[in-house]
Short mmCIF file of C-alpha atoms in Angstrom, two decimals:
data_model
loop_
_atom_site.label_atom_id
_atom_site.label_comp_id
_atom_site.label_asym_id
_atom_site.label_seq_id
_atom_site.Cartn_x
_atom_site.Cartn_y
_atom_site.Cartn_z
CA MET A 1 7.45 5.06 2.68
CA PRO A 2 7.07 4.11 -1.01
CA SER A 3 10.20 3.38 -2.99
CA HIS A 4 12.02 6.22 -4.70
CA SER A 5 10.98 4.84 -8.10
CA VAL A 6 7.30 5.40 -7.34
CA LEU A 7 7.95 8.90 -6.01
CA GLU A 8 9.98 9.75 -9.13
CA VAL A 9 7.02 8.78 -11.31
CA PHE A 10 4.88 11.11 -9.21
CA ASP A 11 7.30 13.97 -9.77
CA GLU A 12 7.33 13.40 -13.52
CA THR A 13 3.63 12.92 -14.24
CA LEU A 14 1.50 14.67 -11.63
CA PRO A 15 0.54 18.35 -11.63
CA VAL A 16 2.01 20.29 -8.74
CA SER A 17 -1.04 22.40 -7.93
CA ILE A 18 -4.37 21.34 -6.46
CA ASP A 19 -7.12 21.18 -9.05
CA LEU A 20 -10.59 20.27 -7.76
CA ASN A 21 -12.22 18.27 -10.54
CA LEU A 22 -14.01 14.89 -10.50
CA ALA A 23 -13.53 14.07 -14.20
CA ARG A 24 -9.97 12.72 -13.88
CA MET A 25 -10.83 10.68 -10.80
CA GLY A 26 -13.96 9.26 -12.41
CA ARG A 27 -12.00 8.22 -15.50
CA LEU A 28 -9.28 6.52 -13.45
CA LEU A 29 -11.77 4.64 -11.27
CA ARG A 30 -13.55 3.35 -14.39
CA SER A 31 -10.18 2.12 -15.70
CA LEU A 32 -9.65 0.31 -12.39
CA GLY A 33 -13.02 -1.44 -12.58
CA SER A 34 -14.88 1.03 -10.30
CA PRO A 35 -13.43 -0.22 -6.98
CA HIS A 36 -15.44 2.40 -5.06
CA ARG A 37 -18.57 0.37 -5.79
CA TYR A 38 -17.16 -2.76 -4.16
CA MET A 39 -15.87 -1.40 -0.86
CA PRO A 40 -17.42 -2.22 2.52
CA PRO A 41 -20.08 0.23 3.83
CA VAL A 42 -18.70 3.79 4.02
CA VAL A 43 -18.84 6.59 6.56
CA HIS A 44 -17.86 9.78 4.70
CA VAL A 45 -16.51 12.73 6.73
CA ALA A 46 -16.08 16.38 5.68
CA GLY A 47 -15.59 19.64 7.58
CA THR A 48 -12.88 22.12 8.47
CA ASN A 49 -11.71 20.95 11.89
CA GLY A 50 -11.90 17.63 13.69
CA LYS A 51 -12.41 15.28 10.72
CA GLY A 52 -9.46 13.07 11.59
CA SER A 53 -10.24 13.08 15.30
CA VAL A 54 -13.87 12.06 14.73
CA ILE A 55 -12.67 9.22 12.50
CA ALA A 56 -10.11 8.20 15.14
CA PHE A 57 -12.82 8.00 17.81
CA LEU A 58 -15.21 6.10 15.56
CA ARG A 59 -12.48 3.66 14.49
CA SER A 60 -11.46 3.04 18.08
CA ILE A 61 -15.06 2.42 19.18
CA LEU A 62 -15.84 0.09 16.26
CA GLU A 63 -12.63 -1.88 16.74
CA GLU A 64 -13.37 -2.24 20.45
CA GLY A 65 -16.75 -3.59 19.31
CA GLY A 66 -14.99 -6.31 17.31
CA TYR A 67 -15.33 -4.86 13.81
CA THR A 68 -12.64 -4.68 11.13
CA VAL A 69 -12.19 -1.13 9.88
CA HIS A 70 -10.57 0.41 6.79
CA VAL A 71 -9.55 4.08 7.17
CA TYR A 72 -8.50 6.75 4.68
CA THR A 73 -7.22 10.09 6.06
CA SER A 74 -4.86 12.86 5.02
CA PRO A 75 -2.30 14.27 5.17
CA HIS A 76 0.30 11.88 6.53
CA LEU A 77 2.72 13.01 9.22
CA VAL A 78 5.81 10.83 8.74
CA ARG A 79 5.03 8.13 6.14
CA TYR A 80 2.63 7.92 3.21
CA ASN A 81 1.36 4.63 4.66
CA GLU A 82 -0.46 6.53 7.42
CA ARG A 83 -3.12 7.61 4.94
CA ILE A 84 -4.42 4.07 4.41
CA ARG A 85 -5.34 1.60 7.15
CA LEU A 86 -6.35 -1.88 6.05
CA GLY A 87 -8.36 -3.73 8.65
CA GLY A 88 -6.71 -2.07 11.62
CA ARG A 89 -3.11 -1.84 10.38
CA LEU A 90 -1.19 0.62 8.25
CA ILE A 91 -0.88 -0.53 4.68
CA ALA A 92 2.48 -2.29 4.15
CA ASP A 93 5.13 -0.72 1.90
CA GLU A 94 4.89 -3.44 -0.73
CA GLU A 95 1.08 -3.24 -0.81
CA LEU A 96 1.11 0.53 -1.18
CA GLN A 97 3.67 0.35 -3.97
CA ARG A 98 1.64 -2.30 -5.80
CA PHE A 99 -1.64 -0.35 -5.64
CA LEU A 100 0.02 2.95 -6.56
CA LYS A 101 1.81 1.39 -9.54
CA THR A 102 -1.45 -0.16 -10.76
CA CYS A 103 -3.15 3.23 -10.60
CA LEU A 104 -0.27 4.99 -12.35
CA ARG A 105 -0.15 2.33 -15.08
CA LEU A 106 -3.88 2.53 -15.82
CA ASN A 107 -3.79 6.31 -15.72
CA ARG A 108 -1.51 6.04 -18.78
CA GLY A 109 0.45 9.24 -18.11
CA ARG A 110 -2.59 11.50 -18.26
CA PRO A 111 -2.75 14.56 -15.98
CA ILE A 112 -3.84 13.73 -12.45
CA THR A 113 -3.09 14.98 -8.94
CA PHE A 114 -1.21 13.17 -6.21
CA PHE A 115 -4.31 13.14 -4.00
CA GLU A 116 -6.38 11.56 -6.76
CA ILE A 117 -3.83 8.81 -7.34
CA ILE A 118 -3.48 7.91 -3.66
CA THR A 119 -7.28 8.07 -3.19
CA ALA A 120 -7.72 5.67 -6.09
CA ALA A 121 -5.07 3.40 -4.56
CA ALA A 122 -6.95 3.45 -1.24
CA PHE A 123 -10.26 2.58 -2.92
CA LEU A 124 -8.58 -0.25 -4.83
CA ALA A 125 -7.02 -1.59 -1.62
CA PHE A 126 -10.35 -1.35 0.25
CA SER A 127 -12.19 -3.19 -2.53
CA GLN A 128 -9.71 -6.09 -2.47
CA THR A 129 -9.24 -6.45 1.30
CA PRO A 130 -12.08 -7.77 3.49
CA ALA A 131 -13.39 -5.49 6.26
CA ASP A 132 -16.68 -4.59 7.89
CA ILE A 133 -16.69 -0.83 7.31
CA CYS A 134 -14.71 2.05 5.73
CA LEU A 135 -14.13 5.47 7.31
CA ILE A 136 -13.16 7.99 4.63
CA GLU A 137 -12.07 11.60 5.13
CA THR A 138 -12.33 14.21 2.40
CA GLY A 139 -9.11 15.93 1.44
CA LEU A 140 -10.32 19.43 0.59
CA GLY A 141 -13.88 20.71 0.47
CA GLY A 142 -16.41 18.06 -0.43
CA ARG A 143 -18.38 18.63 -3.63
CA LEU A 144 -15.37 18.23 -5.92
CA ASP A 145 -13.17 16.21 -3.58
CA ALA A 146 -11.68 13.05 -5.07
CA THR A 147 -13.42 10.94 -2.42
CA ASN A 148 -16.86 12.24 -3.42
CA LEU A 149 -17.52 9.60 -6.09
CA ILE A 150 -18.88 7.45 -3.27
CA LYS A 151 -22.59 7.22 -4.11
CA GLN A 152 -24.33 5.67 -1.10
CA PRO A 153 -22.53 6.14 2.23
CA GLU A 154 -24.03 4.53 5.31
CA VAL A 155 -23.86 7.95 6.90
CA SER A 156 -22.14 11.27 6.19
CA ILE A 157 -20.59 13.41 8.92
CA LEU A 158 -20.04 17.18 8.80
CA THR A 159 -17.62 18.42 11.47
CA PRO A 160 -17.36 22.13 12.40
CA ILE A 161 -17.02 24.34 9.34
CA SER A 162 -14.92 27.49 9.52
CA VAL A 163 -12.88 29.67 7.20
CA ASP A 164 -9.98 27.80 5.60
CA HIS A 165 -8.71 27.08 2.07
CA GLU A 166 -10.60 30.13 0.73
CA PHE A 167 -8.48 30.17 -2.43
CA TYR A 168 -10.00 26.83 -3.45
CA LEU A 169 -13.41 26.82 -1.72
CA GLY A 170 -14.49 30.47 -1.96
CA GLN A 171 -14.61 33.25 0.59
CA GLY A 172 -16.73 33.12 3.72
CA ILE A 173 -18.55 30.45 5.68
CA ARG A 174 -21.51 30.35 3.30
CA ARG A 175 -19.49 29.31 0.25
CA ILE A 176 -17.26 26.94 2.20
CA ALA A 177 -20.26 25.24 3.85
CA LYS A 178 -21.90 24.84 0.44
CA GLU A 179 -18.80 23.01 -0.82
CA LYS A 180 -18.64 20.78 2.27
CA ALA A 181 -22.37 19.99 1.92
CA GLY A 182 -21.52 18.49 -1.46
CA ILE A 183 -20.88 15.13 0.24
CA LEU A 184 -24.55 14.82 1.20
CA LYS A 185 -26.28 12.08 -0.81
CA ARG A 186 -29.98 11.85 -1.51
CA GLY A 187 -31.82 9.93 1.16
CA ARG A 188 -28.69 9.07 3.15
CA PRO A 189 -28.49 10.38 6.76
CA ALA A 190 -25.93 12.93 7.90
CA ILE A 191 -24.56 13.80 11.34
CA VAL A 192 -24.00 17.53 11.82
CA SER A 193 -21.75 18.76 14.61
CA LYS A 194 -21.84 22.19 16.25
CA GLN A 195 -21.90 24.84 13.49
CA SER A 196 -22.13 28.59 13.12
CA PRO A 197 -25.66 29.89 12.44
CA GLU A 198 -24.72 30.71 8.85
CA GLY A 199 -23.13 27.31 8.29
CA SER A 200 -26.19 25.57 9.75
CA ARG A 201 -28.53 27.40 7.39
CA VAL A 202 -26.49 26.35 4.36
CA LEU A 203 -26.33 22.70 5.44
CA GLU A 204 -30.05 22.56 6.21
CA MET A 205 -30.95 24.05 2.84
CA ALA A 206 -28.70 21.55 1.03
CA ALA A 207 -30.24 18.70 3.03
CA ARG A 208 -33.80 19.76 2.14
CA GLN A 209 -32.89 19.91 -1.55
CA LYS A 210 -31.47 16.38 -1.46
CA GLY A 211 -33.92 14.79 0.94
CA VAL A 212 -31.17 14.13 3.50
CA PRO A 213 -32.26 13.38 7.08
CA LEU A 214 -30.06 15.44 9.41
CA TRP A 215 -28.97 14.46 12.93
CA ARG A 216 -27.95 17.90 14.25
CA TYR A 217 -26.10 18.96 17.36
CA GLY A 218 -28.48 20.93 19.55
CA CYS A 219 -31.58 19.50 17.86
CA GLU A 220 -31.65 15.71 17.45
CA TRP A 221 -28.68 15.22 19.78
CA LYS A 222 -26.67 17.12 22.36
CA VAL A 223 -23.74 16.64 24.70
CA SER A 224 -22.98 18.25 28.05
CA HIS A 225 -19.58 18.07 29.71
CA ARG A 226 -18.94 17.24 33.35
CA LYS A 227 -15.80 16.73 35.44
CA PHE A 228 -16.13 12.94 35.12
CA GLY A 229 -16.76 13.00 31.37
CA SER A 230 -19.76 13.86 29.20
CA VAL A 231 -23.45 13.05 28.91
CA PHE A 232 -24.60 12.30 25.36
CA GLU A 233 -28.34 12.38 24.66
CA SER A 234 -30.16 11.93 21.36
CA LEU A 235 -33.68 11.13 20.24
CA SER A 236 -32.71 7.45 20.19
CA SER A 237 -29.97 6.95 22.81
CA ARG A 238 -28.38 8.20 26.01
CA ARG A 239 -24.77 7.43 26.97
CA ILE A 240 -22.33 8.42 29.69
CA LEU A 241 -18.99 9.10 28.01
CA PRO A 242 -15.61 9.00 29.79
CA LEU A 243 -12.86 11.57 29.46
CA PRO A 244 -11.23 10.82 26.08
CA GLY A 245 -7.69 9.75 25.38
CA LEU A 246 -7.14 13.00 23.45
CA LEU A 247 -6.75 16.26 25.36
CA GLY A 248 -8.90 19.32 24.94
CA LEU A 249 -12.58 20.18 25.33
CA HIS A 250 -12.93 20.07 21.54
CA GLN A 251 -11.95 16.39 21.60
CA ARG A 252 -14.84 15.67 23.94
CA ASP A 253 -17.08 17.27 21.30
CA ASN A 254 -15.42 15.16 18.58
CA ALA A 255 -16.02 12.00 20.60
CA ALA A 256 -19.71 12.94 20.87
CA VAL A 257 -19.95 13.36 17.07
CA ALA A 258 -18.59 9.83 16.64
CA VAL A 259 -21.11 8.53 19.17
CA ALA A 260 -23.92 10.35 17.33
CA ALA A 261 -22.97 8.44 14.17
CA LEU A 262 -23.59 5.16 16.01
CA ASP A 263 -27.31 6.05 16.06
CA PHE A 264 -27.35 5.37 12.28
CA LEU A 265 -24.88 2.49 12.09
CA HIS A 266 -27.58 -0.02 12.96
CA GLN A 267 -25.79 -2.95 11.35
CA PHE A 268 -22.75 -2.25 13.59
CA PRO A 269 -24.13 -2.39 17.14
CA VAL A 270 -21.60 -1.76 19.90
CA SER A 271 -21.86 -2.18 23.66
CA SER A 272 -21.54 0.66 26.15
CA ARG A 273 -18.28 -0.93 27.25
CA ALA A 274 -16.89 -0.76 23.69
CA VAL A 275 -17.89 2.91 23.46
CA ARG A 276 -16.17 3.75 26.74
CA ARG A 277 -13.01 1.79 25.95
CA GLY A 278 -12.85 3.19 22.44
CA ILE A 279 -13.04 6.78 23.66
CA CYS A 280 -10.43 6.18 26.35
CA ARG A 281 -8.01 4.26 24.14
CA VAL A 282 -8.20 6.43 21.02
CA LYS A 283 -4.93 7.41 19.36
CA TRP A 284 -4.51 10.30 16.91
CA PRO A 285 -0.99 11.75 16.64
CA ALA A 286 -0.13 15.47 16.65
CA ARG A 287 -3.30 16.55 18.43
CA LEU A 288 -1.84 18.14 21.56
CA GLN A 289 0.47 15.16 21.80
CA ILE A 290 3.24 15.15 24.38
CA LEU A 291 6.58 13.93 23.03
CA GLY A 292 8.16 10.89 24.60
CA PRO A 293 11.90 10.22 24.86
CA GLY A 294 13.73 10.91 21.61
CA SER A 295 16.27 13.10 19.84
CA LEU A 296 14.22 16.29 20.12
CA LYS A 297 12.94 15.74 23.65
CA ASN A 298 16.50 15.00 24.83
CA MET A 299 17.44 18.61 23.97
CA VAL A 300 15.51 19.86 27.01
CA GLY A 301 15.55 18.98 30.69
CA PRO A 302 13.28 16.35 32.25
CA SER A 303 10.99 19.02 33.74
CA THR A 304 10.22 20.55 30.33
CA LYS A 305 7.40 19.06 28.27
CA ILE A 306 7.24 19.38 24.51
CA TRP A 307 3.77 19.27 23.00
CA VAL A 308 2.99 19.05 19.30
CA ASP A 309 -0.28 20.11 17.67
CA GLY A 310 -1.11 20.26 13.97
CA GLY A 311 -3.82 22.94 14.22
CA HIS A 312 -3.38 25.75 11.71
CA ASN A 313 -6.47 27.98 11.45
CA ALA A 314 -8.44 30.34 13.69
CA SER A 315 -10.75 27.65 15.07
CA ALA A 316 -7.77 25.40 15.83
CA GLY A 317 -6.08 28.31 17.61
CA GLU A 318 -9.16 28.72 19.82
CA ALA A 319 -9.23 25.00 20.60
CA LEU A 320 -5.52 24.99 21.44
CA ALA A 321 -5.91 28.04 23.68
CA GLU A 322 -8.74 26.31 25.56
CA ALA A 323 -6.61 23.18 25.98
CA ILE A 324 -3.69 25.24 27.32
CA ARG A 325 -6.05 26.91 29.79
CA ILE A 326 -7.61 23.69 31.02
CA ASN A 327 -5.11 20.87 30.42
CA LEU A 328 -1.86 22.78 30.91
CA GLY A 329 -3.12 24.71 33.90
CA GLY A 330 -3.17 28.09 32.14
CA GLU A 331 0.53 28.67 32.78
CA PRO A 332 2.37 30.70 30.11
CA VAL A 333 3.78 28.53 27.34
CA VAL A 334 6.44 28.97 24.69
CA LEU A 335 5.25 28.49 21.12
CA ILE A 336 7.40 27.27 18.27
CA LEU A 337 5.40 28.15 15.19
CA GLY A 338 5.65 27.26 11.52
CA MET A 339 2.90 27.88 8.97
CA LEU A 340 2.05 27.71 5.28
CA GLN A 341 1.70 30.86 3.18
CA THR A 342 -1.96 29.99 2.64
CA LYS A 343 -2.74 30.30 6.37
CA SER A 344 -3.24 33.36 8.56
CA PRO A 345 -0.74 33.53 11.44
CA ALA A 346 -2.59 36.49 12.94
CA GLU A 347 -5.92 34.64 13.11
CA PHE A 348 -4.31 31.48 14.47
CA ILE A 349 -2.34 33.16 17.24
CA ALA A 350 -4.92 35.76 18.34
CA PRO A 351 -6.73 33.47 20.84
CA LEU A 352 -3.38 32.10 22.08
CA LEU A 353 -1.78 35.43 22.99
CA PRO A 354 -3.05 35.51 26.61
CA TRP A 355 -1.28 32.20 27.26
CA VAL A 356 1.97 32.78 25.36
CA GLU A 357 5.21 33.96 26.95
CA LYS A 358 7.33 33.82 23.77
CA VAL A 359 6.92 32.77 20.14
CA TYR A 360 9.75 31.32 18.07
CA PRO A 361 8.81 31.52 14.37
CA ILE A 362 10.62 29.02 12.16
CA THR A 363 10.81 28.44 8.43
CA LEU A 364 8.39 25.68 7.49
CA ASP A 365 10.27 23.07 5.49
CA ALA A 366 7.46 22.41 3.03
CA GLU A 367 6.26 23.70 -0.32
CA ALA A 368 4.64 27.12 0.18
CA GLY A 369 5.98 27.36 3.73
CA LEU A 370 6.39 30.80 5.30
CA THR A 371 9.96 31.84 6.04
CA GLU A 372 10.98 32.69 9.58
CA ALA A 373 11.34 36.37 8.65
CA ALA A 374 7.94 36.61 6.98
CA LEU A 375 6.21 34.81 9.82
CA ALA A 376 7.96 36.99 12.42
CA THR A 377 6.77 40.14 10.66
CA GLN A 378 3.14 39.00 10.64
CA LEU A 379 3.28 37.92 14.28
CA ARG A 380 4.78 41.23 15.45
CA GLU A 381 1.96 43.10 13.72
CA VAL A 382 -0.52 41.55 16.18
CA GLY A 383 1.69 42.07 19.23
CA ALA A 384 3.12 38.57 19.63
CA PRO A 385 6.34 38.40 21.73
CA VAL A 386 8.62 37.14 18.94
CA LEU A 387 12.15 35.75 19.29
CA CYS A 388 14.07 34.39 16.29
CA SER A 389 16.30 31.35 16.56
CA GLY A 390 17.09 30.11 13.06
CA SER A 391 15.80 26.56 13.23
CA LEU A 392 13.48 24.15 15.02
CA GLU A 393 16.35 22.57 16.94
CA ALA A 394 17.74 25.95 17.98
CA ALA A 395 14.30 27.11 19.12
CA VAL A 396 13.82 23.96 21.22
CA GLN A 397 17.26 24.27 22.79
CA GLN A 398 16.85 27.98 23.52
CA ALA A 399 13.37 27.55 25.02
CA GLY A 400 14.53 24.55 27.05
CA SER A 401 17.60 26.33 28.39
CA GLU A 402 15.42 29.07 29.87
CA GLY A 403 13.58 26.59 32.08
CA ASN A 404 10.20 26.86 30.35
CA LYS A 405 7.76 24.26 31.62
CA ASN A 406 5.73 23.74 28.42
CA ILE A 407 6.89 24.15 24.82
CA VAL A 408 4.14 23.86 22.20
CA VAL A 409 5.16 23.25 18.59
CA CYS A 410 2.21 24.10 16.35
CA GLY A 411 0.83 25.77 13.22
CA SER A 412 1.05 22.99 10.65
CA LEU A 413 0.63 19.25 10.26
CA TYR A 414 3.77 19.33 8.09
CA LEU A 415 5.71 20.75 11.04
CA ALA A 416 4.10 18.21 13.36
CA GLY A 417 5.30 15.43 11.09
CA GLN A 418 8.81 16.87 11.05
CA VAL A 419 8.82 17.00 14.86
CA LEU A 420 7.66 13.39 15.22
CA SER A 421 10.23 12.24 12.67
CA MET A 422 13.07 14.10 14.38
CA ASN A 423 12.03 12.60 17.71
CA ASP A 424 12.03 9.11 16.16
CA GLU A 425 8.31 8.64 16.81
CA TYR A 426 6.62 6.51 14.17
CA ILE A 427 2.92 5.89 13.73
CA ASN A 428 1.51 2.39 13.52
#
């Protein structure tokens, strides 16, 4: 990760709280020479769930097709470097330090958020490093997101929109969808994944106002799932898709969204073989990922599997429940759960309750993390079978000692990162 000196500058000069505002980011980019105008063609992705997975599928497919891809995602799990991929590799420590220091120097000590600084660093890196295409994920929302100074994306993608981050984006699907639709640019096409009826209406209205051609699930394209994989059909293509390298029915939907984007990436043609290999070989950590050998996994017997998933809202809880039913055989699992204060434990765990034998709440070691006691109280209110252990390690040991077949650690990407770090699993 970046040197302590860079992180100390962050601590001294950056506001702690999120503040959605494009003025600071616009000013900094102008000071840097407007690097966002000199990047390779951009695919811009917003939504509530599945943004990172869609980008992972699209990156894997494009790289299998022989293209060089820059990627910007958030948050990181173990190292800051994970947020920025330069041409197929994580940005090196010295490169990240150099771009961050340049951004901090030209910001001249003026108020700015951490996300704005690292986004500016990513844009600067992308503008100075050759590649064929950039895949860029919004951080929060869309309209006022720091990434939304991109003027002419090749294509925009809107993944499923659900209730999350209401404090910042407004209450209800309608307001949240309106914020996400802020990434739509006049005349530039947009891929729309499966949405709620209310979300669809908002996106379609925004598209009409901006003259944005939409490529909508269920209208211009569709996907049907079979035992062998999926059948993707659109107004311009038909493809047989294999079972993806990421588990869960929702990941098959995410793969289809990435394939739908190919219908508009005309200057980046890929073969059917590249599509199949890309979907099969995709990697995206902490999405129902099974832990390999390591410090944490060694705490349990060889017959016990530890899974880690970063999902943290109601829609993610539904997706995880479906994956447990299908991919884990529907057998009762033990959950180890940590969540932020800004999330709803009750909404997340509700769809999981039929598949859960026990829940170990733990204190999330992150800013604004719920304590074990507070999380336990909220879980008991909805009838979850709660046991307290005191720590992540203690919960793993206790669950493992009871002979449980599957332990699922979930509720937060911060917790997922902690698990991967403790198990000595690094992302490259």
